[in-house]
Short mmCIF file of C-alpha atoms and ligand atoms in Angstrom, two decimals:
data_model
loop_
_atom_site.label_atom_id
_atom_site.label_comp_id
_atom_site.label_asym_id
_atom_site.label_seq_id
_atom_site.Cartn_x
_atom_site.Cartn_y
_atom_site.Cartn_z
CA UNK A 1 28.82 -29.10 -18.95
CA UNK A 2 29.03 -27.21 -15.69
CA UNK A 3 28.36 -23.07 -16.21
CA UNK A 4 29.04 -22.23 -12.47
CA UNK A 5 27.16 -18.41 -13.14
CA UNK A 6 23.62 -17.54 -12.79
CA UNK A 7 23.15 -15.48 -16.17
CA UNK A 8 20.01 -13.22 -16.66
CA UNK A 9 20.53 -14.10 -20.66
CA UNK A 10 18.26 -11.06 -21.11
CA UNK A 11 15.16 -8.69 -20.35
CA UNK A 12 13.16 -7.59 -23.29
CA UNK A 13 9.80 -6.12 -22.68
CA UNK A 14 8.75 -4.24 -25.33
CA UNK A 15 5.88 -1.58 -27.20
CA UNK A 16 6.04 -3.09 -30.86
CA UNK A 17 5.64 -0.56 -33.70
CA UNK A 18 7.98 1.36 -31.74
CA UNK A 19 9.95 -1.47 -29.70
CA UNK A 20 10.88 0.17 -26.57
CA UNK A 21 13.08 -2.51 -25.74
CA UNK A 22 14.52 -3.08 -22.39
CA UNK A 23 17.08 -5.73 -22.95
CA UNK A 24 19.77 -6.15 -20.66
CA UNK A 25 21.04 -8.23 -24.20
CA UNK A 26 23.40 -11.04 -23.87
CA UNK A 27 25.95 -9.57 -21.46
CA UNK A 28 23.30 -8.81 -18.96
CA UNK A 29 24.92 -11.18 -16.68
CA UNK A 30 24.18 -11.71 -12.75
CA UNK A 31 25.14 -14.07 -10.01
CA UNK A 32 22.24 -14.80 -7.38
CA UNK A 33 23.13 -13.42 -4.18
CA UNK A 34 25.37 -10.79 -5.68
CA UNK A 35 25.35 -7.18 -6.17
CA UNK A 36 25.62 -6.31 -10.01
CA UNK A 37 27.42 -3.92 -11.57
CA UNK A 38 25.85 -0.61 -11.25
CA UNK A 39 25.94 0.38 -15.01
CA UNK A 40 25.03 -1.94 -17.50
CA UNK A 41 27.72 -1.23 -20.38
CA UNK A 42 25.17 -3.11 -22.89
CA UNK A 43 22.47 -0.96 -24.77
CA UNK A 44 18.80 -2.54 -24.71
CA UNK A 45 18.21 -5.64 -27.03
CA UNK A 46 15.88 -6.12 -29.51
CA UNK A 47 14.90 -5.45 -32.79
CA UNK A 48 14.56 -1.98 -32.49
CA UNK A 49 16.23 1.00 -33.93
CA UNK A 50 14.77 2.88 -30.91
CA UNK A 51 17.16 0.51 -28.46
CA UNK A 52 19.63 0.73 -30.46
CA UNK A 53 19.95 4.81 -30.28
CA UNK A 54 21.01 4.55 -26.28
CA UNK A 55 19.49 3.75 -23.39
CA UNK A 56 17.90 7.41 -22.81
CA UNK A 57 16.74 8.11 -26.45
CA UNK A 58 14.23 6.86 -28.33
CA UNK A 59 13.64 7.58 -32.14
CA UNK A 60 9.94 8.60 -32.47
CA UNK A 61 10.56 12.35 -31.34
CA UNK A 62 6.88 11.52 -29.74
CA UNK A 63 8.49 9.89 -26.88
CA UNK A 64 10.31 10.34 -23.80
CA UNK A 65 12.27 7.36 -22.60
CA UNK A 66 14.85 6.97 -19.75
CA UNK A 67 16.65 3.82 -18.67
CA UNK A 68 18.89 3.64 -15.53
CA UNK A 69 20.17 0.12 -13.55
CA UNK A 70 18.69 -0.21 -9.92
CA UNK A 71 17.64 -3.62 -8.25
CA UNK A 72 20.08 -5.16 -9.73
CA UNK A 73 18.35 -4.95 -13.05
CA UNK A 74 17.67 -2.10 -15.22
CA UNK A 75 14.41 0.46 -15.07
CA UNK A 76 12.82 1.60 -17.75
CA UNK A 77 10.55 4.48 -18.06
CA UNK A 78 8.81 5.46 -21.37
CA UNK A 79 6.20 8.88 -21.82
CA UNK A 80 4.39 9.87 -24.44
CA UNK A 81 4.24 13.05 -25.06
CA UNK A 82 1.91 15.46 -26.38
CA UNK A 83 2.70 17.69 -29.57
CA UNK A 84 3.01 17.25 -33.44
CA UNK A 85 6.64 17.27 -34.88
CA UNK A 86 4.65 18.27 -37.93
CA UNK A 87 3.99 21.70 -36.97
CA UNK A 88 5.32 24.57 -35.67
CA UNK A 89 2.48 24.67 -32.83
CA UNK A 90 2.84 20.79 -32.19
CA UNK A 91 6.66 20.99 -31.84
CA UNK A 92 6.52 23.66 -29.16
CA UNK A 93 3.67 21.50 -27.57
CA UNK A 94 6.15 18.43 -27.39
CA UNK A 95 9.03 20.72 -26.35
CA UNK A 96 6.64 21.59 -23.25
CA UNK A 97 5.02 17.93 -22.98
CA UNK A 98 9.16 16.55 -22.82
CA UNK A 99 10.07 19.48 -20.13
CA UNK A 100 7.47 17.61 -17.93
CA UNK A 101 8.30 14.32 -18.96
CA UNK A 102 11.78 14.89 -17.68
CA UNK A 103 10.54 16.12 -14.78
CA UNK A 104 8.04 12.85 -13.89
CA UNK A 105 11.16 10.83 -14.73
CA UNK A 106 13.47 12.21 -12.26
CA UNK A 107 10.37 11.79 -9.44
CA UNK A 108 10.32 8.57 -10.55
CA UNK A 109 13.82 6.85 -10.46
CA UNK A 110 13.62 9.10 -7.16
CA UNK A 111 10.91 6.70 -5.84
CA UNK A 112 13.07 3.49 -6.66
CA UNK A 113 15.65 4.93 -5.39
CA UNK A 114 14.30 4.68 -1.79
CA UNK A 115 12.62 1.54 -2.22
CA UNK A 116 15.73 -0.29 -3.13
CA UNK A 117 17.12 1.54 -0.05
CA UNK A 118 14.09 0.21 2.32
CA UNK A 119 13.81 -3.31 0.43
CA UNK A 120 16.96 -4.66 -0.93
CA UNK A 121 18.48 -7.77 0.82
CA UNK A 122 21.80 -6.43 -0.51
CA UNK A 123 21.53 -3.05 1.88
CA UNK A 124 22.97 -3.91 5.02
CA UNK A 125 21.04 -0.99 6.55
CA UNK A 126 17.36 -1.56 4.74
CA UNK A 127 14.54 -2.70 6.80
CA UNK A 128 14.58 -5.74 5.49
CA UNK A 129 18.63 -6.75 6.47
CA UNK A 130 17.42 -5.77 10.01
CA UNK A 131 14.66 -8.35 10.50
CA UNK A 132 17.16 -10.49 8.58
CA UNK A 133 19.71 -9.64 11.33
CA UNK A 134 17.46 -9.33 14.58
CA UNK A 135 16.31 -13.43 13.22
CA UNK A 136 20.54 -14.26 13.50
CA UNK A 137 20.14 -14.14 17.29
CA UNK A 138 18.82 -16.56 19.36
CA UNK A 139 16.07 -15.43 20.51
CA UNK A 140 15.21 -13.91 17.13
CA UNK A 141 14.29 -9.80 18.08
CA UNK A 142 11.49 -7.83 16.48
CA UNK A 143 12.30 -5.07 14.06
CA UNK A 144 9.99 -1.41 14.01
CA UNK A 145 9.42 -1.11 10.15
CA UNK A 146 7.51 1.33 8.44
CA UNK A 147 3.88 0.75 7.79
CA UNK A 148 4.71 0.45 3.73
CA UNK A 149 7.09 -2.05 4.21
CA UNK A 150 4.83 -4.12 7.26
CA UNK A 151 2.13 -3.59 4.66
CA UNK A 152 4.47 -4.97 1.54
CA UNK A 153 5.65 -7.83 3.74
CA UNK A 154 1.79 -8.86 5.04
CA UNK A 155 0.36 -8.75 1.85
CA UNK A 156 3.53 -10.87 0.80
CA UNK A 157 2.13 -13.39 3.45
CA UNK A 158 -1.06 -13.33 2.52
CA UNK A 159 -0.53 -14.39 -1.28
CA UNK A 160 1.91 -16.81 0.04
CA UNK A 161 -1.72 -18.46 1.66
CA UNK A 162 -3.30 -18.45 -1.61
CA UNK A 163 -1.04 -19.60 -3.64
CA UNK A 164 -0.23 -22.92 -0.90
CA UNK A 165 3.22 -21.51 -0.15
CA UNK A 166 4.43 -21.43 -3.88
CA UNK A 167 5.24 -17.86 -3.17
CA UNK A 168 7.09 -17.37 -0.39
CA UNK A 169 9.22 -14.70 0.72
CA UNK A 170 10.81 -16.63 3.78
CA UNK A 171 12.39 -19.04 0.68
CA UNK A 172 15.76 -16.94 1.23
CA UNK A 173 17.80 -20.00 3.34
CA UNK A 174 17.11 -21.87 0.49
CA UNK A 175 18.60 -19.72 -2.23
CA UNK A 176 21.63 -19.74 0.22
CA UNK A 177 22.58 -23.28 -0.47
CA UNK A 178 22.92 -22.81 -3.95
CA UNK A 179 25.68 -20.43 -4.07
CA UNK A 180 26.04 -18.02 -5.52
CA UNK A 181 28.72 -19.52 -7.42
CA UNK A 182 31.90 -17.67 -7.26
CA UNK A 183 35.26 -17.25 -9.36
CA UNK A 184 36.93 -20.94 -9.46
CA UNK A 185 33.95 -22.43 -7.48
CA UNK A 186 31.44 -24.45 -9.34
CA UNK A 187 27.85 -23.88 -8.18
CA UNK A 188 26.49 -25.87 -5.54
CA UNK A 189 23.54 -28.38 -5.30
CA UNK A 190 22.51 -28.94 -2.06
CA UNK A 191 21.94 -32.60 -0.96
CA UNK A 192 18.59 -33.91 1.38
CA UNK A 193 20.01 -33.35 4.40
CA UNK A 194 21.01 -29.53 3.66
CA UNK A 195 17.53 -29.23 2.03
CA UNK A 196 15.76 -30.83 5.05
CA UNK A 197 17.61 -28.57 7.39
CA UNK A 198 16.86 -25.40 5.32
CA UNK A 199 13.53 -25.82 5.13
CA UNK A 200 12.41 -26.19 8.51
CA UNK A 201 13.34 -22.33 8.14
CA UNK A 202 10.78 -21.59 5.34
CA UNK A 203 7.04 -20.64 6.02
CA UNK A 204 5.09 -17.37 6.05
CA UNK A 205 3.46 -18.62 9.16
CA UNK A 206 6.51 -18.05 11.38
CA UNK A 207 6.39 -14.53 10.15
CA UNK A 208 5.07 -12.76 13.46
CA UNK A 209 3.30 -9.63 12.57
CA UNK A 210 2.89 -6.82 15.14
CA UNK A 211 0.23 -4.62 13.62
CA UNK A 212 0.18 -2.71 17.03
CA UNK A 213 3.75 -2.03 16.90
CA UNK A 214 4.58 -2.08 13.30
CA UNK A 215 6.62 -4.78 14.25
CA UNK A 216 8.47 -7.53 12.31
CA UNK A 217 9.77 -10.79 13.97
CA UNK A 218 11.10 -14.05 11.97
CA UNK A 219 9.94 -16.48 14.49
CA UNK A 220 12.83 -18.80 13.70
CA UNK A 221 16.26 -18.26 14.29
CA UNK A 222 18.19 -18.70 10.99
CA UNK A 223 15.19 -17.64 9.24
CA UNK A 224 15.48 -15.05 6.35
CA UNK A 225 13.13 -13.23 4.08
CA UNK A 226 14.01 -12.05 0.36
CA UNK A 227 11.38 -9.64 -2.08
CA UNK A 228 13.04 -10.88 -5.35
CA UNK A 229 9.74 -12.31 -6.44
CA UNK A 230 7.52 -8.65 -5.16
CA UNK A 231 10.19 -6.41 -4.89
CA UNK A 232 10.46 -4.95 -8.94
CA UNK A 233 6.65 -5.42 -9.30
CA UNK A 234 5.80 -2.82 -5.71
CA UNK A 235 8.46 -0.82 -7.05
CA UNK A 236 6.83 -1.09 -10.24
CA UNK A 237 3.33 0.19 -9.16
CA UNK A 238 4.98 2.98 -6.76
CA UNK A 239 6.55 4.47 -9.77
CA UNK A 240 3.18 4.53 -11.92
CA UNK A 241 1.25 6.57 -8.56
CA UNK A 242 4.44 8.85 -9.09
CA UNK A 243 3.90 9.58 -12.17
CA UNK A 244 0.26 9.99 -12.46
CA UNK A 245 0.76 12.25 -9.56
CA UNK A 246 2.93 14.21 -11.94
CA UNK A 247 -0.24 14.37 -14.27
CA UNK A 248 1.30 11.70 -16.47
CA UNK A 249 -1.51 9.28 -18.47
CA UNK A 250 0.43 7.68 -21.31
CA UNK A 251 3.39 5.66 -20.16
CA UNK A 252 5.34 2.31 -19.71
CA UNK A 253 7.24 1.49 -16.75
CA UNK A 254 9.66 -1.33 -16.87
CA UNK A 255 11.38 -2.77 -13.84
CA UNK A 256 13.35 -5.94 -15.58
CA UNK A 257 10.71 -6.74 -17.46
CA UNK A 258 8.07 -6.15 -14.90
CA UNK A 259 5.91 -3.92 -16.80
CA UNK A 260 2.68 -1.55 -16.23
CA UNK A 261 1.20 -0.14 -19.22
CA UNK A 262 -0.48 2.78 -18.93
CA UNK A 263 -2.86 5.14 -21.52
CA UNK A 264 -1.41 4.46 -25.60
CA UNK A 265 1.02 4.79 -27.82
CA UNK A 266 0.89 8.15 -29.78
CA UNK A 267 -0.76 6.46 -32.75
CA UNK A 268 -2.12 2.89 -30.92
CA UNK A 269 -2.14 1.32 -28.14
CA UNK A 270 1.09 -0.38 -26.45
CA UNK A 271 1.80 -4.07 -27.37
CA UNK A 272 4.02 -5.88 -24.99
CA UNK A 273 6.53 -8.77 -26.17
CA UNK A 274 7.00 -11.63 -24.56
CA UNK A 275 9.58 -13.87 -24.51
CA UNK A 276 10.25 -17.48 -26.40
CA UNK A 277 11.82 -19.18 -23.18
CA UNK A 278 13.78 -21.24 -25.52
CA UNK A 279 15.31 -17.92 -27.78
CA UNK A 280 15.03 -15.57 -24.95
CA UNK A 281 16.89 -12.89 -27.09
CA UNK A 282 13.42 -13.11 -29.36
CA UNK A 283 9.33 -12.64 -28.95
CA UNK A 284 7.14 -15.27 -29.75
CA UNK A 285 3.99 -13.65 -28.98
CA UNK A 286 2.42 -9.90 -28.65
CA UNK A 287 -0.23 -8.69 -26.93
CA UNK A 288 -1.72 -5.19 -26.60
CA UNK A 289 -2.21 -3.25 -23.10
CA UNK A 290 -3.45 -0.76 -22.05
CA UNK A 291 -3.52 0.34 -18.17
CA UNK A 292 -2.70 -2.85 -16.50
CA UNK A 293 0.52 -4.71 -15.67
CA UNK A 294 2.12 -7.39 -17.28
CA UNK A 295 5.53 -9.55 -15.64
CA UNK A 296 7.04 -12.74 -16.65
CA UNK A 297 9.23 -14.95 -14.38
CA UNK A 298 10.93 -17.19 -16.66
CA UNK A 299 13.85 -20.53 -15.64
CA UNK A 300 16.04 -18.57 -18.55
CA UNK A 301 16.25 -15.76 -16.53
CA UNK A 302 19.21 -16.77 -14.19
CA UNK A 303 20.32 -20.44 -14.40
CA UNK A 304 22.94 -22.36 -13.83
CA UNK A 305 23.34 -26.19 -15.82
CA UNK A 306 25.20 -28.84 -14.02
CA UNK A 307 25.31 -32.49 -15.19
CA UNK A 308 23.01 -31.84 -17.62
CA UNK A 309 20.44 -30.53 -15.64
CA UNK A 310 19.46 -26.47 -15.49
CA UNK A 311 19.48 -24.94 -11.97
CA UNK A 312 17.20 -21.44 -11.84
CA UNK A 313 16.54 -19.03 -9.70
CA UNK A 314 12.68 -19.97 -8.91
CA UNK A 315 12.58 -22.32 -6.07
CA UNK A 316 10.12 -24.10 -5.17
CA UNK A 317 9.57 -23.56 -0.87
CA UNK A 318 8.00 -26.85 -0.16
CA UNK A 319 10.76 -29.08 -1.86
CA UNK A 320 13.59 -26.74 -2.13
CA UNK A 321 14.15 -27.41 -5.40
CA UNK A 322 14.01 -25.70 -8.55
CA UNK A 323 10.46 -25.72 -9.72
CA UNK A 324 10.03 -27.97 -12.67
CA UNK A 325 7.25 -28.27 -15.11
CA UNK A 326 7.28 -24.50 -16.81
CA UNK A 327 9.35 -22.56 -18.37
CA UNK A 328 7.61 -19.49 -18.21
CA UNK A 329 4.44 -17.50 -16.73
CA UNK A 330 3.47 -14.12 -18.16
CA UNK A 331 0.75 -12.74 -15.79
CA UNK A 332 -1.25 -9.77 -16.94
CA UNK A 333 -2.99 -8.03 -13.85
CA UNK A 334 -4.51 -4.69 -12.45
CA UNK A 335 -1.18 -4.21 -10.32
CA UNK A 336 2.62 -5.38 -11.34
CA UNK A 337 2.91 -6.18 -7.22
CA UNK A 338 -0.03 -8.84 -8.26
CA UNK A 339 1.20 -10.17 -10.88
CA UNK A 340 4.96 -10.38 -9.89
CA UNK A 341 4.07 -12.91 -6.57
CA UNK A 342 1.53 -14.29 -8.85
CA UNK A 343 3.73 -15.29 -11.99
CA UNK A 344 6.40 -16.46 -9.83
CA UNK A 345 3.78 -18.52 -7.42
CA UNK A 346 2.25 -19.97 -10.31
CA UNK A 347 5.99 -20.88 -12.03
CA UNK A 348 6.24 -23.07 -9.01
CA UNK A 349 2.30 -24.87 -8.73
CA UNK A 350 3.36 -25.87 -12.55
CA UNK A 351 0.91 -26.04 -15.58
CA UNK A 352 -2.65 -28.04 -13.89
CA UNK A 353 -2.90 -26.45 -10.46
CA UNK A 354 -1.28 -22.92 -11.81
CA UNK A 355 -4.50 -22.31 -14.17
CA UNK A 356 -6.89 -23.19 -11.01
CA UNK A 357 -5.22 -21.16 -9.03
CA UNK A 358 -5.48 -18.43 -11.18
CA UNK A 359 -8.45 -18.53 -11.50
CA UNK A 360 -9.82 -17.76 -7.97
CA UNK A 361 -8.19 -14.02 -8.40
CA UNK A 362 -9.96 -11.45 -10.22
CA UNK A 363 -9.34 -9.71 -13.22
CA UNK A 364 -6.07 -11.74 -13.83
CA UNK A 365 -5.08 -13.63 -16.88
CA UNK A 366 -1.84 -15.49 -17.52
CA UNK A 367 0.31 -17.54 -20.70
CA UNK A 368 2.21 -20.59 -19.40
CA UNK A 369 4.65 -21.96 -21.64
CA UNK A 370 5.08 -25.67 -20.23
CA UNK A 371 9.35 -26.72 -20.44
CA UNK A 372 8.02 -29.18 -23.43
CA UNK A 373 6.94 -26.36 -25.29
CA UNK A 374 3.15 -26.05 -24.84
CA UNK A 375 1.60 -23.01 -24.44
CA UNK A 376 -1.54 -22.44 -22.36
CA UNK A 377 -3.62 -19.42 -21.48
CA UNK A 378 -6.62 -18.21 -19.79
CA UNK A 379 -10.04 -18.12 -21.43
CA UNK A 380 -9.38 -13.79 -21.20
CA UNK A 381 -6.42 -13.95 -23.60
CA UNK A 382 -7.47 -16.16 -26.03
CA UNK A 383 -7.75 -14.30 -29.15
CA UNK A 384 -6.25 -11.34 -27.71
CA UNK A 385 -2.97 -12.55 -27.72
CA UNK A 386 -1.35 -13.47 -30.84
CA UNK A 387 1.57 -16.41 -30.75
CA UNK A 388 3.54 -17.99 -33.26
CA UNK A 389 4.09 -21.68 -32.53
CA UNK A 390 7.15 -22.51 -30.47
CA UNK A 391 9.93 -24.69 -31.61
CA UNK A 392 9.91 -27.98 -29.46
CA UNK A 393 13.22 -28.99 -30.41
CA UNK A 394 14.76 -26.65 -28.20
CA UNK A 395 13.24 -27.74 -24.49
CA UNK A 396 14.16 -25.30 -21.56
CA UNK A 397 14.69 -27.19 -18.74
CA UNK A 398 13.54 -30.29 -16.97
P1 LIG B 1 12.83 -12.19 -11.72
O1 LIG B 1 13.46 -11.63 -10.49
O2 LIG B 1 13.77 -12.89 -12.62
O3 LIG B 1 11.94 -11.21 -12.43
P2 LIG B 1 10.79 -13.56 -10.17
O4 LIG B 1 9.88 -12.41 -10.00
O5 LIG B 1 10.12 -14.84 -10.46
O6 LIG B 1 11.87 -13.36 -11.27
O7 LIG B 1 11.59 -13.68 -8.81
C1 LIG B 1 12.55 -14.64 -8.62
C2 LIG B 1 13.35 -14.24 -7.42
O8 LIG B 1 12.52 -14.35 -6.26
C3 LIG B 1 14.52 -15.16 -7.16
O9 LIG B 1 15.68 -14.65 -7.71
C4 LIG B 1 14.58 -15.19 -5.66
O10 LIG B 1 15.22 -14.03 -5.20
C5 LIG B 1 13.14 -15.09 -5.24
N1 LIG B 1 12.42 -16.38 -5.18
C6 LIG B 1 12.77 -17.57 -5.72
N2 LIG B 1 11.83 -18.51 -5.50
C7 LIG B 1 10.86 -17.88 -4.78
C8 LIG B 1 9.61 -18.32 -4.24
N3 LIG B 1 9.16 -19.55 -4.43
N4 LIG B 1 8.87 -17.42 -3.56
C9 LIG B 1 9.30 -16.16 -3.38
N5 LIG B 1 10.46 -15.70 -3.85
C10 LIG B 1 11.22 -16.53 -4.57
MG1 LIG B 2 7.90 -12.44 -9.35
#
């Protein structure tokens, strides 16, 4: 069967007790390479009554929770807030604690806001279409940047060293020559040759860094860089220094299921759900946070199956190919910019050299559930993290 659409079959990232679910549900459907919609018609999925209220309400008067669509995925921010419904004292307390809440919200989709605007490949004006564009010419030019994004985009190149190029953000010309898959076009698999000639354009290390200039040049011409593995998680971490700044403590931020936990739940602290990569509309295991981020990349997120076989959106630089082997990498880390490069680096080293790897970075654990159904962890979440077994009938992938 040939489904020529890459289809995000949905986000859910959740605090269980009160599921703040941040589905994008079954409809939450995008094409690589393509702008989505700008409102998501669908309301969160999950099991929820919370999600089920509306994408800016949440039932436990206790919390504050806004959801609006940016990256081409939706954001998700979630406050606790300070008061007792149970008294008269406590309810003015909340009414006060919300005031401020909305505030820190509005600061905070503010922030993403102008990241998208500096970061997105789908800007034709943001930094990153310029060094894009300046690498279209022969010679390829250098682009001024600001220091955040020259920072973003070294640090990018640095993790792309320890993780053996599994991470790369120069892996764009590769995306390219699988579609995206238009109306009355099937998707398109690239043959050798393509995929020879592509990836003579892929490596960090023709990345030419100006630190004197704040300079970007892609040394190669044809040569294109893409933050779709970083991007959400920066944006991620720039919204949680927002809203500290704003003196908030007890929050979630979701960017598509990129999430940073911060401080507890009114009454406990925040459990994330994650996914069962074969019934991505469901959780197969929980685990409880508190102040650090967790982000999953999984090959359910946006796929496309042709003869048989399931095309996703996590490439592997060094072959070109869709990386096999997983099916999906939850990485729990100090910073969601960590542990976005890292879970979609490690989705492409696979199972054996993905848990090594890991291990040389501090203060990082991970869950790997292998595309035959295993599940595998890190010595720091074993017992924390509570799993029910998966089904093994239902593989994800090859
Ligand atoms: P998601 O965007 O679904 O949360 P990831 O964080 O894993 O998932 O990012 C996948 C996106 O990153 C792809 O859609 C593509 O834009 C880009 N990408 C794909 N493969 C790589 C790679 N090996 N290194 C860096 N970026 C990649
Ligand atoms: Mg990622």
């Amino acid at each position: 069967m040939i489904r020529p659409v890459f289809c995000r079959v949905g986000v859910v990232s959740l605090a269980v007790g009160l599921v703040l679910g941040l589905g994008l549900g079954l409809s939450g459907c995008k094409r690589l390479g393509r702008k989505p919609p700008a409102e998501e018609k669908t309301l969160p999925a999950g099991a929820d009554p919370a999600t089920r209220r509306g994408a800016n309400q949440a039932t436990d008067p206790r919390l504050y929770a806004e959801t609006r669509s940016y990256m081409g995925t939706l954001f998700r921010v979630v406050i606790a807030l300070r008061g007792d419904p149970k008294t008269k004292a406590g309810r003015l307390n909340l009414d006060e604690s919300r005031r401020r809440a909305v505030e820190a919200v509005r600061a905070a989709f503010a922030e993403v806001v102008r990241l998208e605007s500096l970061l997105s490949s789908y800007q034709a004006e943001s930094l990153i279409s310029r060094i894009n564009a300046a690498a279209t010419v022969r010679p390829t030019r250098a682009v001024k940047v600001t220091q955040e994004v020259f920072n973003l985009i070294l640090r990018s190149t640095k993790l792309s060293r320890r993780l053996s190029g599994a991470f790369d953000i120069t892996y764009a010309p590769l995306a390219k020559l699988y579609g995206p898959a238009r109306k009355g076009q099937p998707a398109r698999v690239p043959g050798p040759i393509q995929l020879r000639k592509a990836l003579k354009l892929v490596g960090s290390k023709h990345i030419v860094l100006d630190y004197d200039k704040v300079a970007v040049r892609l040394g190669r011409p044809g040569m294109a860089i893409g933050l779709g593995a970083i991007a959400k998680g920066y944006a991620v971490d720039s919204v949680v220094s927002v809203l500290r700044a704003q003196g908030q403590t007890a929050f979630i931020v979701d960017g598509g299921g990129d999430l940073y936990v911060s401080g507890r739940h009114p009454d406990r602290p925040w459990r994330v759900g994650i996914k069962d990569p074969n019934r991505p509309s469901t959780y197969f295991a929980t685990l409880p946070v508190q102040s650090k981020a967790v982000v999953t990349s999984g090959n359910y997120e946006r796929f496309f199956v042709k003869a048989g076989k399931r095309y996703h959106h996590i490439l592997d630089p060094r072959t070109g190919r869709p990386a096999s082997g997983l099916a999906s990498v939850t990485v729990v880390a100090p910073q969601a910019t960590l542990a976005d490069a890292l879970a979609t680096g490690i989705f492409v080293l696979g199972p054996k050299k993905g848990l090594e790897v890991l291990m040389q970075f501090d203060k990082v654990d991970a869950l790997l559930v292998t595309t035959s159904g295993k599940v595998l962890m890190t010595p720091g979440l074993k017992g924390v993290i509570k799993h029910r077994p998966l089904n093994k009938s239902g593989k994800t992938g090859k």
